[in-house]
CSV table of C-alpha atoms in Angstrom, one decimal:
chain,number,residue,atom,x,y,z
A,1,MET,CA,0.0,0.0,0.0
A,2,LYS,CA,1.3,3.4,-0.9
A,3,ILE,CA,1.7,6.1,1.7
A,4,ASP,CA,-1.5,8.0,1.7
A,5,ALA,CA,-1.2,11.6,0.7
A,6,ARG,CA,-3.6,12.5,3.5
A,7,LEU,CA,-1.0,11.4,6.0
A,8,LEU,CA,1.9,13.4,4.7
A,9,ILE,CA,3.3,15.9,7.1
A,10,ALA,CA,1.3,19.0,6.6
A,11,ALA,CA,3.0,21.7,4.6
A,12,ALA,CA,2.3,24.1,7.3
A,13,ALA,CA,4.7,22.2,9.5
A,14,LEU,CA,7.5,23.0,7.0
A,15,VAL,CA,6.9,26.7,6.8
A,16,VAL,CA,9.7,28.5,8.6
A,17,ALA,CA,8.9,32.2,9.3
A,18,THR,CA,11.1,34.9,7.9
A,19,PRO,CA,13.5,36.0,10.7
A,20,ALA,CA,12.5,39.2,12.4
A,21,ALA,CA,14.7,42.2,11.8
A,22,ALA,CA,17.7,42.5,14.2
A,23,ALA,CA,20.7,44.7,14.8
A,24,VAL,CA,23.3,43.1,12.5
A,25,SER,CA,26.2,44.5,10.5
A,26,PRO,CA,25.6,45.9,7.0
A,27,ALA,CA,27.4,43.0,5.5
A,28,VAL,CA,25.2,40.4,7.2
A,29,GLY,CA,22.1,42.4,6.7
A,30,LYS,CA,22.8,42.7,2.9
A,31,ALA,CA,23.4,38.9,2.6
A,32,LEU,CA,20.2,38.1,4.6
A,33,ASN,CA,18.1,40.4,2.4
A,34,ALA,CA,19.6,38.7,-0.7
A,35,ALA,CA,18.8,35.3,0.7
A,36,ALA,CA,15.2,36.3,1.4
A,37,ALA,CA,14.9,37.7,-2.1
A,38,ALA,CA,16.3,34.5,-3.6
A,39,ALA,CA,13.9,32.4,-1.6
A,40,ARG,CA,10.9,34.4,-2.8
A,41,SER,CA,12.0,33.8,-6.4
A,42,ARG,CA,12.8,30.1,-5.7
A,43,ASN,CA,16.4,30.6,-6.7
A,44,ALA,CA,18.3,27.8,-4.9
A,45,GLY,CA,21.7,28.9,-6.1
A,46,GLY,CA,21.1,32.4,-5.0
A,47,VAL,CA,20.0,31.2,-1.6
A,48,ALA,CA,23.1,29.1,-1.1
A,49,ALA,CA,25.4,31.9,-2.2
A,50,ALA,CA,23.7,34.5,0.1
A,51,ILE,CA,23.6,32.2,3.1
A,52,GLY,CA,27.3,31.5,2.6
A,53,GLN,CA,28.1,35.2,2.5
A,54,ALA,CA,26.0,35.8,5.7
A,55,ARG,CA,27.8,33.0,7.5
A,56,ALA,CA,31.2,34.3,6.5
A,57,ALA,CA,30.3,37.9,7.7
A,58,ALA,CA,28.5,36.9,11.0
A,59,ASN,CA,30.7,37.6,14.0
A,60,THR,CA,28.2,37.9,16.9
A,61,ALA,CA,25.9,35.2,18.5
A,62,GLU,CA,22.9,37.2,17.3
A,63,GLU,CA,24.2,37.4,13.8
A,64,ARG,CA,24.8,33.7,13.7
A,65,GLU,CA,21.4,33.0,15.0
A,66,LYS,CA,19.7,35.3,12.5
A,67,THR,CA,21.7,33.7,9.7
A,68,ALA,CA,20.6,30.2,10.8
A,69,GLN,CA,17.0,31.3,11.0
A,70,MET,CA,17.2,32.8,7.5
A,71,ALA,CA,18.9,29.6,6.3
A,72,GLY,CA,16.0,27.6,7.6
A,73,TYR,CA,13.5,29.9,5.9
A,74,ALA,CA,15.3,30.2,2.6
A,75,PHE,CA,16.4,26.6,2.2
A,76,THR,CA,12.8,25.4,3.0
A,77,ALA,CA,11.4,27.8,0.4
A,78,VAL,CA,13.6,26.2,-2.3
A,79,GLY,CA,13.0,22.6,-1.2
A,80,GLN,CA,16.4,22.0,0.3
A,81,TYR,CA,15.0,20.6,3.5
A,82,GLY,CA,18.1,18.9,4.9
A,83,GLN,CA,20.1,22.1,4.8
A,84,ALA,CA,17.2,24.0,6.4
A,85,ALA,CA,17.0,21.4,9.2
A,86,ALA,CA,20.7,21.4,9.9
A,87,ALA,CA,20.8,25.2,10.1
A,88,LEU,CA,17.8,25.3,12.5
A,89,GLU,CA,19.1,22.5,14.6
A,90,GLN,CA,22.1,24.6,15.4
A,91,VAL,CA,20.0,27.3,17.0
A,92,GLY,CA,17.7,24.9,19.0
A,93,ALA,CA,14.6,24.8,16.8
A,94,PRO,CA,11.8,22.7,18.2
A,95,CYS,CA,11.4,19.0,17.4
A,96,ASN,CA,8.1,19.4,15.6
A,97,GLN,CA,9.9,21.7,13.1
A,98,LEU,CA,13.1,19.7,12.7
A,99,GLY,CA,11.4,16.3,12.3
A,100,PRO,CA,9.3,17.2,9.2
A,101,LEU,CA,12.2,18.9,7.5
A,102,TYR,CA,14.5,15.9,7.9
A,103,TYR,CA,11.6,13.6,6.8
A,104,ARG,CA,11.1,15.6,3.6
A,105,ALA,CA,14.8,15.6,3.1
A,106,GLY,CA,14.7,11.8,3.0
A,107,GLN,CA,16.9,11.6,6.2
A,108,LEU,CA,14.5,9.1,7.7
A,109,ASP,CA,16.6,7.8,10.5
A,110,LYS,CA,17.3,11.3,11.7
A,111,ALA,CA,13.6,12.2,11.4
A,112,VAL,CA,12.5,9.2,13.4
A,113,SER,CA,15.1,9.8,16.1
A,114,ILE,CA,13.7,13.3,16.6
A,115,ALA,CA,10.0,12.3,16.2
A,116,ARG,CA,10.2,9.5,18.8
A,117,ASN,CA,11.0,12.0,21.5
A,118,CYS,CA,8.6,14.7,20.2
A,119,PRO,CA,5.1,14.8,21.6
A,120,GLY,CA,2.0,15.0,19.4
A,121,GLU,CA,0.1,13.1,16.8
A,122,ALA,CA,2.1,14.5,13.8
A,123,SER,CA,5.3,13.1,15.2
A,124,GLN,CA,3.7,9.6,15.6
A,125,ILE,CA,2.5,9.8,12.0
A,126,MET,CA,6.0,10.6,10.9
A,127,VAL,CA,7.4,7.6,12.6
A,128,ALA,CA,4.8,5.3,11.0
A,129,GLN,CA,5.3,6.7,7.6
A,130,ALA,CA,9.1,6.5,7.8
A,131,MET,CA,8.9,2.9,8.8
A,132,THR,CA,6.7,2.3,5.8
A,133,ARG,CA,9.0,4.1,3.4
A,134,GLN,CA,11.9,2.0,4.7
A,135,GLY,CA,10.0,-1.2,4.2
A,136,ASN,CA,10.1,-2.0,7.9
A,137,HIS,CA,6.5,-3.2,7.9
A,138,LYS,CA,6.5,-4.7,11.4
A,139,ALA,CA,7.7,-1.5,12.9
A,140,ALA,CA,5.1,0.4,10.9
A,141,ILE,CA,2.4,-1.9,12.3
A,142,THR,CA,3.6,-1.0,15.9
A,143,ALA,CA,3.6,2.7,15.0
A,144,TYR,CA,0.1,2.6,13.5
A,145,ASN,CA,-1.3,0.7,16.4
A,146,LYS,CA,0.2,3.3,18.8
A,147,LEU,CA,-1.4,6.0,16.7
A,148,ILE,CA,-4.7,4.3,17.0
A,149,ALA,CA,-4.4,3.7,20.7
A,150,ASN,CA,-3.5,7.3,21.4
A,151,ASN,CA,-5.7,9.1,18.8
A,152,GLY,CA,-8.5,6.8,18.0
A,153,ALA,CA,-9.3,4.4,15.1
A,154,LYS,CA,-9.3,7.0,12.3
A,155,ALA,CA,-10.0,5.4,8.9
A,156,ILE,CA,-6.7,6.6,7.4
A,157,TYR,CA,-4.7,5.0,10.2
A,158,LEU,CA,-6.6,1.7,9.8
A,159,GLU,CA,-6.1,1.8,6.0
A,160,ASN,CA,-2.3,2.2,6.4
A,161,LEU,CA,-2.2,-0.4,9.2
A,162,ALA,CA,-3.9,-2.9,6.9
A,163,GLY,CA,-1.4,-2.2,4.2
A,164,ALA,CA,1.5,-2.8,6.6
A,165,GLN,CA,-0.1,-6.0,7.9
A,166,TYR,CA,-0.6,-7.3,4.4
A,167,LYS,CA,3.0,-6.6,3.3
A,168,SER,CA,4.3,-8.2,6.5
A,169,GLY,CA,2.5,-11.4,5.6
A,170,ASP,CA,0.1,-11.2,8.6
A,171,LYS,CA,-3.1,-11.9,6.6
A,172,LYS,CA,-5.3,-12.6,9.6
A,173,ALA,CA,-4.5,-9.3,11.2
A,174,TYR,CA,-5.0,-7.6,7.8
A,175,LEU,CA,-8.5,-9.1,7.5
A,176,ALA,CA,-9.3,-8.1,11.1
A,177,THR,CA,-8.3,-4.5,10.4
A,178,THR,CA,-10.2,-4.6,7.1
A,179,THR,CA,-13.3,-5.8,8.9
A,180,ARG,CA,-13.1,-2.8,11.3
A,181,LEU,CA,-12.9,-0.5,8.3
A,182,ILE,CA,-15.8,-2.0,6.3
A,183,LYS,CA,-18.0,-2.5,9.4
A,184,SER,CA,-17.7,1.2,10.1
A,185,ASP,CA,-18.2,2.3,6.5
A,186,PRO,CA,-19.4,-0.4,4.0
A,187,SER,CA,-19.7,2.2,1.2
A,188,PRO,CA,-18.6,1.5,-2.4
A,189,SER,CA,-15.8,3.9,-2.0
A,190,ARG,CA,-14.5,2.0,1.0
A,191,TRP,CA,-14.7,-1.3,-0.8
A,192,LYS,CA,-13.0,0.2,-3.8
A,193,VAL,CA,-9.9,1.2,-1.7
A,194,LEU,CA,-9.7,-2.3,-0.4
A,195,LEU,CA,-10.5,-4.4,-3.5
A,196,THR,CA,-8.4,-2.4,-5.9
A,197,GLU,CA,-5.5,-2.8,-3.5
A,198,LEU,CA,-6.0,-6.5,-3.3
A,199,GLN,CA,-6.3,-6.8,-7.1
A,200,GLY,CA,-2.6,-6.1,-7.5
A,201,HIS,CA,-1.6,-9.2,-5.5
A,202,ASN,CA,-1.0,-12.6,-7.0
A,203,MET,CA,-3.8,-15.1,-6.5
A,204,ARG,CA,-5.1,-18.2,-8.1
A,205,SER,CA,-7.6,-17.8,-11.0
A,206,GLU,CA,-10.6,-19.0,-8.9
A,207,ALA,CA,-9.9,-16.5,-6.2
A,208,LYS,CA,-9.5,-13.7,-8.8
A,209,LEU,CA,-12.8,-14.7,-10.3
A,210,ALA,CA,-14.5,-14.5,-6.9
A,211,LEU,CA,-12.8,-11.1,-6.3
A,212,TYR,CA,-14.2,-9.8,-9.6
A,213,HIS,CA,-17.7,-11.0,-8.5
A,214,LEU,CA,-17.2,-9.1,-5.3
A,215,MET,CA,-16.1,-6.0,-7.1
A,216,LEU,CA,-19.1,-6.2,-9.4
A,217,THR,CA,-21.4,-6.7,-6.4
A,218,THR,CA,-20.0,-3.7,-4.5
A,219,GLY,CA,-20.1,-1.4,-7.5
A,220,THR,CA,-16.3,-1.1,-7.8
A,221,LEU,CA,-15.7,-2.9,-11.1
A,222,GLU,CA,-15.4,-0.1,-13.6
A,223,ARG,CA,-12.4,-0.3,-15.9
A,224,THR,CA,-12.8,-2.0,-19.3
A,225,SER,CA,-9.7,-4.0,-18.8
A,226,ASP,CA,-11.0,-5.4,-15.6
A,227,LEU,CA,-14.3,-6.3,-17.1
A,228,GLN,CA,-12.6,-8.1,-19.9
A,229,ASP,CA,-10.4,-10.0,-17.5
A,230,PHE,CA,-13.5,-10.9,-15.5
A,231,ALA,CA,-15.2,-12.1,-18.7
A,232,ARG,CA,-12.1,-14.2,-19.6
A,233,LEU,CA,-12.0,-15.9,-16.1
A,234,ALA,CA,-15.7,-16.4,-16.1
A,235,LEU,CA,-15.5,-18.2,-19.5
A,236,ILE,CA,-12.7,-20.4,-18.3
A,237,ASN,CA,-14.8,-21.4,-15.3
A,238,GLY,CA,-17.9,-22.1,-17.2
A,239,GLN,CA,-19.9,-18.9,-16.3
A,240,ALA,CA,-20.7,-17.8,-19.8
A,241,ALA,CA,-23.7,-15.6,-18.9
A,242,VAL,CA,-21.5,-13.8,-16.3
A,243,ALA,CA,-18.9,-13.2,-19.0
A,244,LYS,CA,-21.5,-11.8,-21.4
A,245,ALA,CA,-22.9,-9.5,-18.7
A,246,ALA,CA,-19.4,-8.2,-18.0
A,247,LEU,CA,-18.6,-7.6,-21.7
A,248,ASP,CA,-22.0,-5.9,-22.1
A,249,LYS,CA,-20.8,-3.4,-19.5
A,250,THR,CA,-17.8,-2.4,-21.7
A,251,GLY,CA,-20.1,-1.4,-24.5
A,252,GLY,CA,-18.4,-3.9,-26.8
A,253,GLY,CA,-15.2,-3.5,-28.7
A,254,THR,CA,-13.9,-3.8,-32.2
A,255,ASP,CA,-10.4,-5.2,-31.3
A,256,PRO,CA,-9.8,-8.9,-31.9
A,257,MET,CA,-9.7,-9.9,-28.3
A,258,SER,CA,-13.1,-8.2,-27.5
A,259,GLN,CA,-14.6,-9.9,-30.5
A,260,LYS,CA,-13.2,-13.3,-29.6
A,261,LEU,CA,-14.5,-13.0,-26.0
A,262,ALA,CA,-17.9,-11.8,-27.1
A,263,ALA,CA,-18.2,-14.8,-29.5
A,264,ALA,CA,-17.2,-17.3,-26.9
A,265,ALA,CA,-19.6,-15.8,-24.4
A,266,ALA,CA,-22.5,-15.9,-26.8
A,267,ALA,CA,-21.7,-19.5,-27.7
A,268,GLY,CA,-21.4,-20.5,-24.0
A,269,VAL,CA,-24.7,-18.8,-23.1
A,270,ALA,CA,-26.6,-20.8,-25.7
A,271,LYS,CA,-25.7,-24.1,-24.1
A,272,GLU,CA,-25.2,-23.1,-20.5
A,273,GLY,CA,-28.5,-24.4,-19.2
A,274,PRO,CA,-28.2,-27.9,-20.5
A,275,GLU,CA,-24.5,-28.0,-19.5
A,276,ALA,CA,-25.5,-27.0,-15.9
A,277,VAL,CA,-27.8,-30.0,-15.6
A,278,LYS,CA,-25.4,-32.4,-17.1
A,279,LEU,CA,-22.4,-31.4,-15.2
A,280,SER,CA,-24.2,-31.2,-11.8
A,281,ALA,CA,-25.2,-34.9,-12.0
A,282,ALA,CA,-21.8,-36.3,-11.1
A,283,PRO,CA,-19.7,-35.2,-8.0
A,284,ALA,CA,-16.6,-35.0,-10.1
A,285,THR,CA,-18.1,-32.3,-12.3
A,286,ALA,CA,-20.6,-30.8,-9.8
A,287,PHE,CA,-18.4,-27.7,-9.2
A,288,LYS,CA,-18.5,-26.9,-12.9
A,289,GLY,CA,-22.3,-27.5,-12.9
A,290,GLY,CA,-22.7,-25.1,-10.0
A,291,ASN,CA,-20.7,-22.5,-12.0
A,292,ALA,CA,-23.0,-22.9,-14.9
A,293,PHE,CA,-26.1,-22.5,-12.7
A,294,LEU,CA,-24.5,-19.5,-11.1
A,295,GLY,CA,-23.9,-18.0,-14.5
A,296,ILE,CA,-27.6,-18.2,-15.5
A,297,GLY,CA,-28.8,-16.9,-12.2
A,298,ASP,CA,-30.3,-20.2,-10.9
A,299,TYR,CA,-28.8,-19.8,-7.4
A,300,ALA,CA,-30.7,-22.5,-5.6
A,301,ARG,CA,-29.6,-25.2,-8.1
A,302,ALA,CA,-26.1,-23.7,-8.1
A,303,MET,CA,-25.9,-24.1,-4.3
A,304,ALA,CA,-27.1,-27.7,-4.6
A,305,ALA,CA,-24.5,-28.5,-7.2
A,306,TYR,CA,-21.8,-26.9,-5.1
A,307,ASP,CA,-23.0,-28.9,-2.1
A,308,LYS,CA,-22.4,-32.1,-4.1
A,309,ALA,CA,-18.8,-31.0,-4.9
A,310,ILE,CA,-18.2,-30.1,-1.3
A,311,ALA,CA,-19.5,-33.5,-0.1
A,312,ALA,CA,-17.1,-35.2,-2.5
A,313,ASN,CA,-14.2,-33.4,-0.8
A,314,GLY,CA,-12.1,-33.2,-3.9
A,315,ALA,CA,-9.5,-30.6,-4.9
A,316,ASP,CA,-12.3,-28.2,-5.8
A,317,ALA,CA,-14.2,-28.4,-2.5
A,318,ASP,CA,-13.0,-25.0,-1.2
A,319,TYR,CA,-13.7,-23.4,-4.6
A,320,ALA,CA,-17.2,-24.8,-4.3
A,321,ARG,CA,-17.6,-23.4,-0.8
A,322,VAL,CA,-16.7,-19.9,-1.9
A,323,PHE,CA,-19.0,-19.9,-5.0
A,324,LYS,CA,-21.8,-21.5,-3.0
A,325,GLY,CA,-21.5,-18.6,-0.6
A,326,ILE,CA,-21.6,-16.2,-3.6
A,327,ALA,CA,-24.7,-17.9,-5.0
A,328,ALA,CA,-26.3,-17.7,-1.5
A,329,VAL,CA,-25.5,-14.0,-1.3
A,330,LYS,CA,-27.1,-13.4,-4.7
A,331,GLY,CA,-30.0,-15.6,-3.7
A,332,GLY,CA,-30.6,-13.6,-0.5
A,333,GLN,CA,-29.6,-16.4,1.9
A,334,LYS,CA,-27.2,-14.5,4.2
A,335,GLY,CA,-26.9,-17.3,6.8
A,336,ALA,CA,-26.1,-20.0,4.3
A,337,ALA,CA,-23.6,-17.7,2.6
A,338,ILE,CA,-21.7,-16.9,5.8
A,339,ALA,CA,-21.6,-20.6,6.8
A,340,ALA,CA,-20.1,-21.5,3.4
A,341,PHE,CA,-17.4,-18.9,3.6
A,342,LYS,CA,-16.5,-19.8,7.1
A,343,GLY,CA,-16.0,-23.4,6.0
A,344,VAL,CA,-13.1,-22.5,3.6
A,345,SER,CA,-9.8,-23.9,4.8
A,346,GLU,CA,-6.5,-22.0,5.1
A,347,LYS,CA,-5.1,-24.1,2.4
A,348,GLY,CA,-5.7,-23.7,-1.3
A,349,GLY,CA,-5.5,-19.9,-1.6
A,350,MET,CA,-9.3,-19.1,-1.1
A,351,GLU,CA,-9.5,-18.2,2.5
A,352,GLU,CA,-8.8,-14.5,2.0
A,353,ILE,CA,-11.4,-13.9,-0.6
A,354,ALA,CA,-13.9,-16.0,1.4
A,355,GLY,CA,-13.2,-13.7,4.4
A,356,LEU,CA,-14.0,-10.6,2.3
A,357,TRP,CA,-17.2,-12.1,0.9
A,358,SER,CA,-18.2,-13.1,4.4
A,359,LEU,CA,-17.6,-9.5,5.5
A,360,TYR,CA,-19.8,-8.3,2.6
A,361,ALA,CA,-22.5,-10.7,3.6
A,362,THR,CA,-22.3,-9.6,7.2
A,363,THR,CA,-22.5,-5.8,6.4
A,364,ARG,CA,-24.7,-5.6,3.4
A,365,GLY,CA,-27.9,-3.6,4.0
């Protein structure tokens, strides 16, 4: 998960005020004025030259302090945050000013060292973000949990915590945090954040198909490329009518791939009903029969076929549990859906998507 822009240290924290006028020598005063002018025009070279001149001319403690303050202001204005921080640190600038500057300079270890001893929510945010940027996901988890404990379970903290948990490999904690998010806000926008993030991870084709079904159900499947991929996976798994519905949402296409998918979907729809009955008759093909019934919207018969596949306890039993749950959701049988999803084992790569579908079934309506 990318660092959310809403968590970036506020720009206001990086604004260093122009130093107040003071009794300094003409040479220092002239250099400081030149630095201020260069800062206003975003002239980094001019800032560096003027600050160098001021430092060379400064002889008193007050002149050195005013030069450091101007360096902080001017270097910040031209985006040279490390030099700004170093100058301000010399004159005892507060931690809530130095930390953000070092963070923006990319000196993350220095920023964290300062932030850990600096009170306030912004400093805690900085620690969490720095850990994320450094790829230290376990430390990021600790930091976000501390943020939540001290400042409440804000959605943005939970989102970033979930991202850190996923990247650390702690899928159970990730699902637990995701559950907190969705339960508090099961809106399409919330699902979109979650599902589009999950979409970028490797998963088996059956899990990806179930993910697309969830994206469609939550109103988050919008891109033509995703709809086409959904159609392709649906066709592979014998859900021709689902594939056709997905392709219809794209408005059609004239490229060879779109035409090929559309032709395959049309051919599959024509024989899907009879195929569903035939395939559902034997336990070995019952999962495929359930997919065919799901495709044509016959959810009760789809569930019965999936039950036959589950009872056979073959390699496709967990796939059948997930898609039985999906059929139950679509058929309005919430209890049966949740029971099916909970029955999915930790093996086989279907547990995560089953957990998300169970979450949807729990929170819908």
